[in-house]
Coordinates of C-alpha atoms in Angstrom, one line a residue:
Chain A
M25 CA 131.7 78.8 94.3
T26 CA 131.5 81.7 91.9
A27 CA 134.5 83.6 90.7
Q28 CA 133.4 86.8 92.4
P29 CA 133.2 87.4 96.2
L30 CA 129.8 88.3 97.7
F31 CA 131.2 90.7 100.2
T32 CA 134.5 92.5 100.0
V33 CA 136.1 94.3 103.0
R34 CA 139.2 96.5 102.4
S35 CA 141.2 98.2 105.2
V36 CA 138.2 98.9 107.5
S37 CA 139.1 100.8 110.6
K38 CA 137.0 102.2 113.4
F39 CA 138.4 104.5 116.0
Y40 CA 136.6 105.7 119.1
G41 CA 138.6 108.9 119.6
N42 CA 142.1 107.7 120.3
R43 CA 141.0 104.2 121.1
I44 CA 141.0 101.5 118.4
G45 CA 137.8 99.7 117.7
C46 CA 139.2 97.7 114.9
E47 CA 142.0 98.5 112.5
D48 CA 142.9 97.7 108.9
I49 CA 140.6 94.7 108.4
S50 CA 140.5 93.2 104.9
F51 CA 138.9 90.0 103.7
D52 CA 136.6 88.5 101.0
L53 CA 133.5 86.4 101.6
W54 CA 132.2 84.1 98.9
P55 CA 128.6 83.1 98.4
G56 CA 127.7 80.2 100.7
E57 CA 130.7 80.7 102.9
V58 CA 130.6 81.0 106.7
L59 CA 133.3 83.1 108.2
A60 CA 133.9 83.1 112.0
V61 CA 135.4 86.1 113.7
V62 CA 136.9 84.9 117.1
G63 CA 138.8 86.6 119.8
E64 CA 138.5 87.5 123.4
S65 CA 136.0 90.1 124.6
G66 CA 137.1 93.6 123.8
S67 CA 139.0 92.5 120.7
G68 CA 136.8 94.5 118.3
K69 CA 134.7 91.6 117.0
T70 CA 131.4 93.3 117.5
T71 CA 132.7 96.7 116.3
L72 CA 133.8 95.0 113.1
L73 CA 130.5 93.3 112.7
N74 CA 128.6 96.5 113.1
C75 CA 130.9 98.3 110.6
L76 CA 130.2 95.5 108.1
S77 CA 126.5 95.5 108.6
T78 CA 126.1 99.3 108.2
R79 CA 125.0 99.6 111.8
L80 CA 128.1 101.7 112.6
L81 CA 130.0 104.0 110.2
P82 CA 133.6 103.0 109.9
T83 CA 136.3 105.7 110.2
S84 CA 137.9 104.5 107.0
G85 CA 137.9 101.6 104.6
V86 CA 135.6 100.2 101.9
V87 CA 132.9 97.6 102.3
S88 CA 131.2 96.4 99.1
Y89 CA 128.5 93.9 98.5
R90 CA 127.6 92.2 95.3
M91 CA 123.9 92.8 94.7
R92 CA 121.5 90.2 93.2
D93 CA 121.9 91.9 89.8
G94 CA 125.7 91.1 89.9
T95 CA 126.9 94.6 90.4
S96 CA 129.2 95.3 93.3
R97 CA 128.2 98.4 95.4
D98 CA 130.0 100.3 98.1
L99 CA 127.7 100.1 101.1
Y100 CA 128.6 103.6 102.4
R101 CA 128.0 105.2 99.0
M102 CA 124.4 103.8 98.8
S103 CA 121.5 105.9 99.9
E104 CA 120.1 105.1 103.4
A105 CA 116.9 103.9 101.8
E106 CA 118.8 101.3 99.7
R107 CA 120.9 100.2 102.7
R108 CA 117.8 99.7 104.9
F109 CA 116.1 97.9 102.1
L110 CA 119.1 95.6 101.7
M111 CA 119.2 95.0 105.4
R112 CA 115.6 93.7 105.6
T113 CA 115.6 91.7 102.4
D114 CA 119.0 90.4 101.4
W115 CA 120.6 90.4 104.8
G116 CA 119.8 89.1 108.3
F117 CA 121.2 90.1 111.6
V118 CA 121.0 87.8 114.6
H119 CA 121.6 89.5 117.9
Q120 CA 123.2 87.9 120.9
N121 CA 120.2 89.0 123.0
P122 CA 117.0 88.0 121.1
A123 CA 115.1 90.8 122.7
D124 CA 117.2 93.2 120.6
G125 CA 116.2 91.6 117.4
L126 CA 112.6 90.7 118.1
R127 CA 109.5 92.8 118.8
M128 CA 108.7 91.4 122.2
T129 CA 105.2 92.8 122.4
V130 CA 103.8 91.2 119.2
S131 CA 103.1 87.6 118.5
A132 CA 105.7 85.2 117.0
G133 CA 103.7 85.2 113.7
A134 CA 103.8 88.9 113.5
N135 CA 107.6 88.9 114.2
V136 CA 108.2 86.5 111.3
G137 CA 105.7 88.3 109.1
E138 CA 107.1 91.8 109.6
R139 CA 109.6 91.6 106.8
L140 CA 106.9 90.2 104.5
M141 CA 104.6 93.1 105.3
A142 CA 107.4 95.6 104.9
L143 CA 107.8 94.2 101.4
G144 CA 104.2 94.8 100.6
D145 CA 102.6 91.5 101.4
R146 CA 99.0 92.3 102.3
H147 CA 97.3 88.9 102.6
Y148 CA 96.8 87.9 106.2
G149 CA 96.3 84.2 105.5
Q150 CA 99.4 83.9 103.4
I151 CA 101.6 85.8 105.8
R152 CA 100.4 83.6 108.7
A153 CA 100.9 80.4 106.7
T154 CA 104.4 81.5 105.8
A155 CA 105.1 82.4 109.4
T156 CA 103.8 79.0 110.6
D157 CA 105.9 77.2 108.1
W158 CA 109.0 79.1 109.2
L159 CA 108.3 78.4 112.9
G160 CA 108.2 74.7 111.9
R161 CA 111.6 75.0 110.2
V162 CA 113.2 76.4 113.3
E163 CA 111.5 73.7 115.5
I164 CA 108.9 75.9 117.1
A165 CA 105.4 74.2 117.4
G166 CA 102.8 75.8 115.1
D167 CA 100.4 76.4 117.9
R168 CA 102.8 79.0 119.4
V169 CA 102.3 81.3 116.4
D170 CA 100.1 83.6 118.4
D171 CA 102.2 83.7 121.5
Q172 CA 104.4 86.6 122.3
P173 CA 108.2 85.9 122.4
R174 CA 108.0 86.9 126.1
A175 CA 106.4 83.5 126.7
F176 CA 109.3 81.7 124.9
S177 CA 112.4 80.2 126.4
G178 CA 115.8 81.7 125.5
G179 CA 116.5 79.0 122.9
M180 CA 113.1 79.4 121.3
R181 CA 113.5 83.2 121.2
Q182 CA 116.9 82.8 119.4
R183 CA 115.3 80.4 116.9
L184 CA 112.4 82.8 116.4
Q185 CA 114.9 85.5 115.7
I186 CA 116.6 83.4 113.1
A187 CA 113.3 82.6 111.4
R188 CA 112.3 86.2 111.4
N189 CA 115.6 87.0 109.5
L190 CA 115.4 84.1 107.1
V191 CA 111.8 84.6 105.9
T192 CA 112.8 86.8 103.0
G193 CA 115.5 84.3 101.8
P194 CA 118.5 86.5 102.5
R195 CA 121.9 85.7 101.0
L196 CA 124.0 87.0 103.9
M197 CA 123.6 86.7 107.6
F198 CA 125.4 88.5 110.4
M199 CA 125.4 86.8 113.7
D200 CA 126.7 88.2 116.9
E201 CA 127.3 85.4 119.4
P202 CA 124.2 83.5 118.3
T203 CA 124.6 80.9 121.0
G204 CA 125.6 83.3 123.8
G205 CA 123.7 82.8 127.1
L206 CA 122.2 79.4 126.1
D207 CA 123.0 76.2 127.9
V208 CA 125.1 73.6 126.1
S209 CA 122.3 71.2 125.0
V210 CA 120.3 74.1 123.6
Q211 CA 123.4 75.4 122.0
A212 CA 124.0 72.1 120.3
R213 CA 120.5 72.0 118.8
L214 CA 120.7 75.6 117.7
L215 CA 124.0 74.9 116.0
D216 CA 122.6 71.9 114.3
L217 CA 119.7 73.9 113.1
L218 CA 121.9 76.8 111.8
R219 CA 124.2 74.4 110.0
G220 CA 121.3 72.8 108.3
L221 CA 119.7 76.1 107.3
V222 CA 123.0 77.6 106.1
Q223 CA 123.5 74.6 103.9
D224 CA 120.0 74.3 102.5
M225 CA 119.7 78.0 101.7
G226 CA 123.3 78.5 100.5
L227 CA 123.7 81.3 103.0
A228 CA 126.9 83.2 103.5
A229 CA 127.4 84.2 107.1
I230 CA 129.7 86.2 109.3
V231 CA 129.6 84.8 112.8
V232 CA 131.1 86.6 115.7
T233 CA 131.8 84.4 118.6
H234 CA 134.2 83.9 121.5
D235 CA 133.4 80.2 121.5
L236 CA 135.8 78.2 119.4
A237 CA 133.6 75.2 119.4
V238 CA 130.9 77.3 117.6
A239 CA 133.4 78.4 115.1
R240 CA 134.6 74.9 114.5
L241 CA 131.0 73.6 113.9
L242 CA 129.7 76.4 111.8
S243 CA 132.4 78.1 109.9
H244 CA 134.6 77.3 106.9
R245 CA 137.2 80.0 107.5
M246 CA 138.0 82.1 110.5
I247 CA 139.6 85.3 111.5
V248 CA 141.3 85.6 114.9
M249 CA 141.3 89.1 116.3
K250 CA 143.2 90.7 119.2
E251 CA 143.2 94.4 120.2
G252 CA 141.3 95.4 117.1
R253 CA 143.7 93.7 114.7
V254 CA 143.7 90.4 112.8
V255 CA 146.4 88.1 114.1
E256 CA 145.6 85.0 112.1
T257 CA 143.3 83.9 109.3
G258 CA 142.8 80.6 107.6
L259 CA 140.6 77.6 107.2
T260 CA 138.9 76.8 110.5
D261 CA 140.3 73.4 110.9
R262 CA 143.8 74.5 110.0
V263 CA 143.7 77.4 112.5
L264 CA 142.3 75.4 115.3
D265 CA 144.5 72.3 114.7
D266 CA 147.7 74.1 113.8
P267 CA 147.6 77.6 115.2
Q268 CA 150.5 79.7 114.0
A269 CA 150.2 83.0 115.9
P270 CA 151.2 82.9 119.6
Y271 CA 147.9 84.4 120.6
T272 CA 145.9 81.8 118.6
Q273 CA 147.9 79.1 120.3
L274 CA 147.0 80.6 123.7
L275 CA 143.4 80.8 122.7
V276 CA 143.2 77.2 121.5
S277 CA 145.0 75.9 124.5
S278 CA 142.6 77.7 126.8
I279 CA 139.7 75.6 125.7
L280 CA 138.4 73.5 128.7
Q281 CA 138.5 69.8 128.2
V282 CA 135.8 67.8 129.9
Chain B
M20 CA 94.6 144.9 117.6
N21 CA 91.4 145.4 119.5
A22 CA 91.6 148.4 121.7
H23 CA 88.8 148.0 124.1
A24 CA 89.3 150.3 127.1
E25 CA 88.0 147.9 129.7
N26 CA 89.6 147.0 132.9
I27 CA 90.1 143.3 132.1
A28 CA 93.3 142.1 130.6
Q29 CA 93.3 142.7 126.8
Y30 CA 94.1 139.9 124.4
N31 CA 95.0 140.2 120.7
F32 CA 92.2 139.0 118.4
A33 CA 91.7 135.2 118.9
Y34 CA 94.1 135.2 121.9
L35 CA 97.4 134.5 120.1
D36 CA 99.7 137.3 119.0
E37 CA 100.1 137.9 115.3
Q38 CA 103.7 136.5 115.1
T39 CA 102.5 133.2 116.6
K40 CA 99.6 133.0 114.2
R41 CA 102.0 133.7 111.3
M42 CA 104.2 130.8 112.5
I43 CA 101.2 128.5 112.8
R44 CA 99.8 129.5 109.5
R45 CA 103.2 128.7 107.9
A46 CA 103.1 125.3 109.5
I47 CA 99.5 124.8 108.2
L48 CA 100.5 125.8 104.7
K49 CA 103.3 123.4 104.7
A50 CA 101.0 120.7 106.0
I51 CA 98.5 121.3 103.2
A52 CA 101.3 121.2 100.7
I53 CA 102.4 117.8 101.9
P54 CA 99.2 115.9 102.8
G55 CA 99.5 113.7 105.9
Y56 CA 103.0 114.9 106.8
Q57 CA 103.4 116.0 110.4
V58 CA 104.9 119.5 110.5
P59 CA 106.6 120.5 113.7
F60 CA 105.5 123.9 115.1
A61 CA 106.3 125.9 118.2
S62 CA 103.2 125.1 120.2
R63 CA 102.3 127.7 122.8
E64 CA 101.0 127.4 126.3
M65 CA 97.3 127.9 126.1
P66 CA 95.0 128.8 129.0
M67 CA 93.8 125.2 129.3
P68 CA 95.6 121.9 130.1
Y69 CA 97.2 119.7 127.5
G70 CA 94.6 117.1 126.4
W71 CA 91.8 119.6 126.3
G72 CA 92.5 120.5 122.7
T73 CA 95.4 123.0 122.9
G74 CA 96.5 122.0 119.4
G75 CA 93.1 122.4 117.8
V76 CA 92.6 125.7 119.6
Q77 CA 95.9 127.1 118.3
V78 CA 95.0 126.0 114.7
T79 CA 91.5 127.5 115.0
A80 CA 92.9 130.8 116.5
S81 CA 95.3 131.1 113.6
I82 CA 92.7 130.7 110.8
I83 CA 89.7 132.3 112.4
G84 CA 88.5 135.8 111.2
P85 CA 85.8 138.1 112.5
D86 CA 83.4 136.9 109.8
D87 CA 83.8 133.2 110.6
V88 CA 81.1 131.1 112.2
L89 CA 82.4 128.6 114.7
K90 CA 81.0 125.2 115.7
V91 CA 82.8 123.1 118.4
I92 CA 81.9 119.5 119.0
D93 CA 83.1 117.0 121.5
Q94 CA 82.4 113.4 120.7
G95 CA 79.8 114.7 118.3
S96 CA 78.1 116.7 120.9
D97 CA 77.8 120.5 121.0
D98 CA 76.9 120.7 124.7
T99 CA 79.6 118.8 126.6
T100 CA 82.3 120.5 128.7
N101 CA 85.1 120.6 126.2
A102 CA 82.8 121.9 123.4
V103 CA 81.1 124.5 125.6
S104 CA 84.3 125.9 127.0
I105 CA 86.2 126.1 123.8
R106 CA 83.2 127.8 122.1
A107 CA 83.0 130.3 125.0
F108 CA 86.7 130.9 124.7
F109 CA 86.5 132.0 121.1
Q110 CA 83.3 134.0 121.8
K111 CA 85.3 135.9 124.4
V112 CA 88.7 136.3 122.7
A113 CA 87.5 136.7 119.0
E114 CA 83.9 137.7 119.4
V115 CA 83.0 135.5 116.5
A116 CA 79.5 134.1 115.8
V117 CA 79.0 130.6 117.0
T118 CA 76.5 128.0 115.9
T119 CA 75.7 124.4 116.5
E120 CA 74.5 123.8 113.0
T121 CA 77.0 122.0 110.8
G122 CA 75.7 123.6 107.6
K123 CA 76.1 127.1 108.9
A124 CA 79.6 126.8 110.3
S125 CA 82.7 127.9 108.4
I126 CA 85.1 126.4 111.0
I127 CA 84.3 123.3 112.9
Q128 CA 86.6 122.3 115.7
T129 CA 86.1 118.7 116.7
R130 CA 87.2 116.2 119.2
H131 CA 86.8 112.7 117.9
R132 CA 83.9 112.9 115.4
I133 CA 83.2 114.1 111.9
P134 CA 79.7 115.5 111.6
E135 CA 77.2 113.2 109.9
E136 CA 76.1 116.0 107.5
P137 CA 78.5 116.0 104.5
L138 CA 80.8 119.0 104.7
K139 CA 80.9 121.6 101.9
A140 CA 83.7 123.3 100.0
G141 CA 84.9 126.2 102.0
Q142 CA 84.4 124.6 105.4
V143 CA 87.4 123.8 107.6
L144 CA 87.4 120.9 110.0
V145 CA 89.9 121.3 112.9
Y146 CA 90.8 118.2 114.8
Q147 CA 92.2 118.0 118.3
V148 CA 95.0 115.4 118.3
P149 CA 96.5 113.8 121.4
I150 CA 99.2 111.6 119.7
P151 CA 99.9 112.4 116.1
E152 CA 102.3 109.6 115.4
P153 CA 100.5 106.4 114.1
L154 CA 103.7 104.3 114.6
R155 CA 104.3 105.5 118.2
F156 CA 103.1 102.5 120.1
L157 CA 105.2 100.1 118.0
E158 CA 108.3 102.3 117.6
P159 CA 109.0 104.6 120.6
R160 CA 111.9 106.4 119.0
E161 CA 111.0 109.6 117.3
T162 CA 114.2 109.6 115.2
E163 CA 113.2 106.2 113.9
T164 CA 109.6 107.0 113.2
R165 CA 110.6 110.1 111.2
K166 CA 113.0 108.0 109.2
M167 CA 110.3 105.4 108.6
H168 CA 108.0 108.2 107.3
A169 CA 110.7 109.6 105.1
L170 CA 111.6 106.3 103.6
E171 CA 108.0 105.1 103.4
E172 CA 108.7 102.1 105.5
Y173 CA 105.2 101.3 106.7
G174 CA 105.4 97.5 107.2
L175 CA 105.1 98.1 111.0
M176 CA 101.6 99.5 110.7
H177 CA 100.4 96.2 109.2
V178 CA 102.2 94.4 112.0
K179 CA 99.7 96.1 114.3
L180 CA 96.7 95.1 112.2
Y181 CA 98.1 91.5 111.9
E182 CA 98.4 91.4 115.6
D183 CA 94.8 92.5 115.9
I184 CA 93.6 89.6 113.7
A185 CA 95.8 87.1 115.4
Q186 CA 94.4 88.0 118.8
H187 CA 90.8 88.8 118.0
G188 CA 90.0 87.2 114.7
H189 CA 89.3 90.6 113.0
I190 CA 90.9 94.0 112.9
A191 CA 89.9 95.2 116.4
T192 CA 91.2 98.7 116.0
T193 CA 88.0 100.8 116.2
Y194 CA 89.4 104.3 116.6
A195 CA 92.5 106.1 115.5
Y196 CA 92.5 103.7 112.6
P197 CA 95.6 104.4 110.4
V198 CA 95.0 105.8 107.0
K199 CA 97.3 106.4 104.0
V200 CA 96.9 109.9 102.6
E201 CA 97.2 110.5 98.8
G202 CA 99.2 107.2 98.5
R203 CA 102.1 108.5 100.5
Y204 CA 102.0 109.3 104.2
V205 CA 100.5 107.0 106.8
M206 CA 98.5 109.2 109.2
D207 CA 96.6 108.9 112.5
P208 CA 93.2 110.4 112.0
S209 CA 93.1 111.3 115.7
P210 CA 90.9 109.1 117.9
T211 CA 87.8 109.4 115.7
P212 CA 85.9 106.1 115.4
K213 CA 86.9 104.3 112.2
F214 CA 83.2 104.8 111.2
D215 CA 84.3 108.3 110.2
N216 CA 87.3 107.3 108.1
P217 CA 85.4 107.0 104.8
K218 CA 84.2 110.6 105.3
M219 CA 87.8 111.9 105.1
H220 CA 88.2 110.4 101.7
M221 CA 87.7 113.1 98.9
S222 CA 86.1 115.4 101.4
A223 CA 85.2 118.8 100.0
A224 CA 86.3 120.5 103.3
L225 CA 89.8 121.3 104.4
Q226 CA 90.9 119.1 107.3
L227 CA 93.5 120.4 109.7
F228 CA 95.0 118.5 112.7
G229 CA 96.6 120.1 115.6
A230 CA 98.5 118.3 118.4
G231 CA 99.5 120.9 121.1
R232 CA 101.5 118.8 123.4
E233 CA 103.3 116.9 120.7
K234 CA 103.8 120.1 118.7
R235 CA 102.7 118.8 115.3
I236 CA 100.3 120.1 112.7
Y237 CA 99.1 118.0 109.7
A238 CA 96.4 118.4 107.1
I239 CA 94.3 116.8 104.4
P240 CA 93.5 119.2 101.6
P241 CA 90.1 119.1 100.0
Y242 CA 89.5 116.2 97.5
T243 CA 92.4 114.1 98.7
R244 CA 92.5 110.3 98.7
V245 CA 92.4 108.9 102.2
E246 CA 92.6 105.1 102.3
S247 CA 92.2 103.0 105.5
L248 CA 94.9 100.3 105.8
D249 CA 93.8 96.7 105.7
F250 CA 94.6 93.2 104.4
E251 CA 93.3 91.7 101.2
D252 CA 91.5 88.9 103.1
H253 CA 90.5 91.2 106.0
P254 CA 89.2 94.4 104.3
F255 CA 88.5 97.6 106.1
E256 CA 85.0 97.7 107.6
V257 CA 83.1 100.4 109.6
Q258 CA 81.0 99.7 112.7
T259 CA 77.4 98.8 112.0
F260 CA 74.5 99.2 114.3
D261 CA 71.5 96.9 114.2
Q262 CA 69.0 99.5 115.2
P263 CA 68.4 103.1 114.3
C264 CA 68.8 106.1 116.7
A265 CA 66.2 105.9 119.5
L266 CA 65.4 109.6 119.3
C267 CA 65.4 110.4 115.6
G268 CA 65.3 107.0 113.9
G269 CA 68.4 107.8 111.9
A270 CA 70.1 104.8 110.4
G271 CA 73.7 104.6 109.0
V272 CA 74.9 107.0 111.6
Y273 CA 77.3 106.6 114.5
L274 CA 75.4 105.9 117.8
D275 CA 76.3 106.4 121.4
E276 CA 75.1 104.1 124.1
V277 CA 73.1 105.8 126.9
V278 CA 72.5 103.9 130.1
L279 CA 68.9 104.6 131.4
D280 CA 68.6 102.9 134.7
D281 CA 70.3 100.3 137.0
A282 CA 68.3 97.5 135.5
G283 CA 70.3 97.2 132.3
G284 CA 68.1 99.6 130.4
R285 CA 69.9 101.5 127.7
M286 CA 69.3 103.2 124.4
F287 CA 71.4 104.1 121.4
V288 CA 71.2 107.7 120.1
C289 CA 73.0 109.7 117.5
S290 CA 76.5 110.8 118.6
D291 CA 76.1 113.9 116.4
T292 CA 73.6 116.0 118.4
D293 CA 73.0 118.6 115.7
Y294 CA 72.1 115.9 113.2
C295 CA 69.8 114.3 115.6
E296 CA 68.0 117.5 116.6
K297 CA 67.6 118.5 113.0
R298 CA 66.0 115.2 112.1
Q299 CA 63.7 115.5 115.1
A300 CA 62.7 119.0 114.0
E301 CA 61.9 117.6 110.6
G302 CA 59.5 115.2 112.2
H303 CA 61.5 112.0 112.3
A304 CA 61.1 109.9 115.5
G305 CA 62.6 106.8 116.8
P306 CA 61.4 104.3 119.4
T307 CA 62.2 106.9 122.1
G308 CA 63.6 105.6 125.3
S309 CA 62.9 102.0 124.6
P310 CA 65.7 99.7 126.0
G311 CA 67.6 98.4 123.0
E312 CA 69.4 95.2 122.3
G313 CA 71.6 96.9 119.8
E314 CA 75.2 96.0 119.9
V315 CA 78.2 98.1 119.1
Q316 CA 80.6 96.0 117.1

């Protein structure tokens, strides 16, 4: 790990009028590190993720990102053009519902190729070859490259969404409940796949989930949130095996044992 | 103001009042200053339904003067409903001279064609535009498409062309083929066949586009670069016809298919009627009326 964090969050708060979305969140994320944000629904996980990924303007706080040239930039002091460029090159965002992250009316190949074309790639054959290669890497058969995501199962759509984000070789991924709504065997395969990709590409990721098993499998560190605030942070195994905060203890003991 | 003491209702010259024309001229000037940029304007109700060319009519009404000579074409033809009624409209409200000859017109209002005869400096081509936003069918949000234009994020346009090739093996978009104007704005050239796209490039004439329902005006000033979008391995191509016009024998022009009988007989004739008539008057002739095997690609 390098000496400087990739992503620095300082005192980020988001208020919806008088209600708290999230309050006073600070953490660092290092290159290649996967951070899970867990908590029950309504605890501000998604609000936090949106504030970090520039999809929602926080009420206060500083979020900075270390660019490829090594300089650290405050996301909310960048121009919108720079932010959007960052979002579609160096970052990825995986939505819980794949329909939010995919273009449902164009083929899988075009979905994967969109970022390449946005970056100025103008060779159809190469774009298609890259798209087919990426479909293979997320375990979608190459002959589905011209099918629309509408014809895909939930698990395939989610894998397609991941491929679409990874095609530009990003350094940071935001994932909002990446396994939500999938059955357990599909979840397991997706998690396997994600773990492999994260390792191979040296991706850093912030994964929002309410599923502690997902956090356990994917993440190195975790943040436990309740009512918009952080109640506990630490290495994933430590937090799950030896929860300190009463709320984390409740959460861990609520896991169903089969 | 015209002060005819007649019993019919009196309109200002060219129907629109002077303040409205001023507003539209401002929009036109801004559009010319930023080639390809869609300028919003306060489109008025016109005495015809949306879709019949209310945008083009407002643009024409704002730039026309008593000395202008107007030509109106609809799908290349001077004598179809839309062309006839718009021509009659301006004859009535502006009392301008009208013509069907491309060379003699100073203003040409068009629906979906650019005349075959090259336009000259000083001529103005006014397009009637149904949907001015080239990104609309891929991105329904107006806030988002405006942002994409502002930030020059045009990857989505190529997604559409990619999808064409993936489905059909070639770029199957044949009309409203997206162009990039002066290396900056991506623009919808209105539903003209892509056959006409090369004529927009470095045209000597001023090209104005009016969308009445969508309340947008955009323009291509004379001698402006207009490039059709494409892929390196699937370059832009125009339609080709494997036989000349059946009436005038003209080749390298855009042809319309005319069905002759119930037995599959058909012929291909120039879509530009003025061009065709002129050639026939000059003594050119095609294999008139013979059923053709030509295929529109």
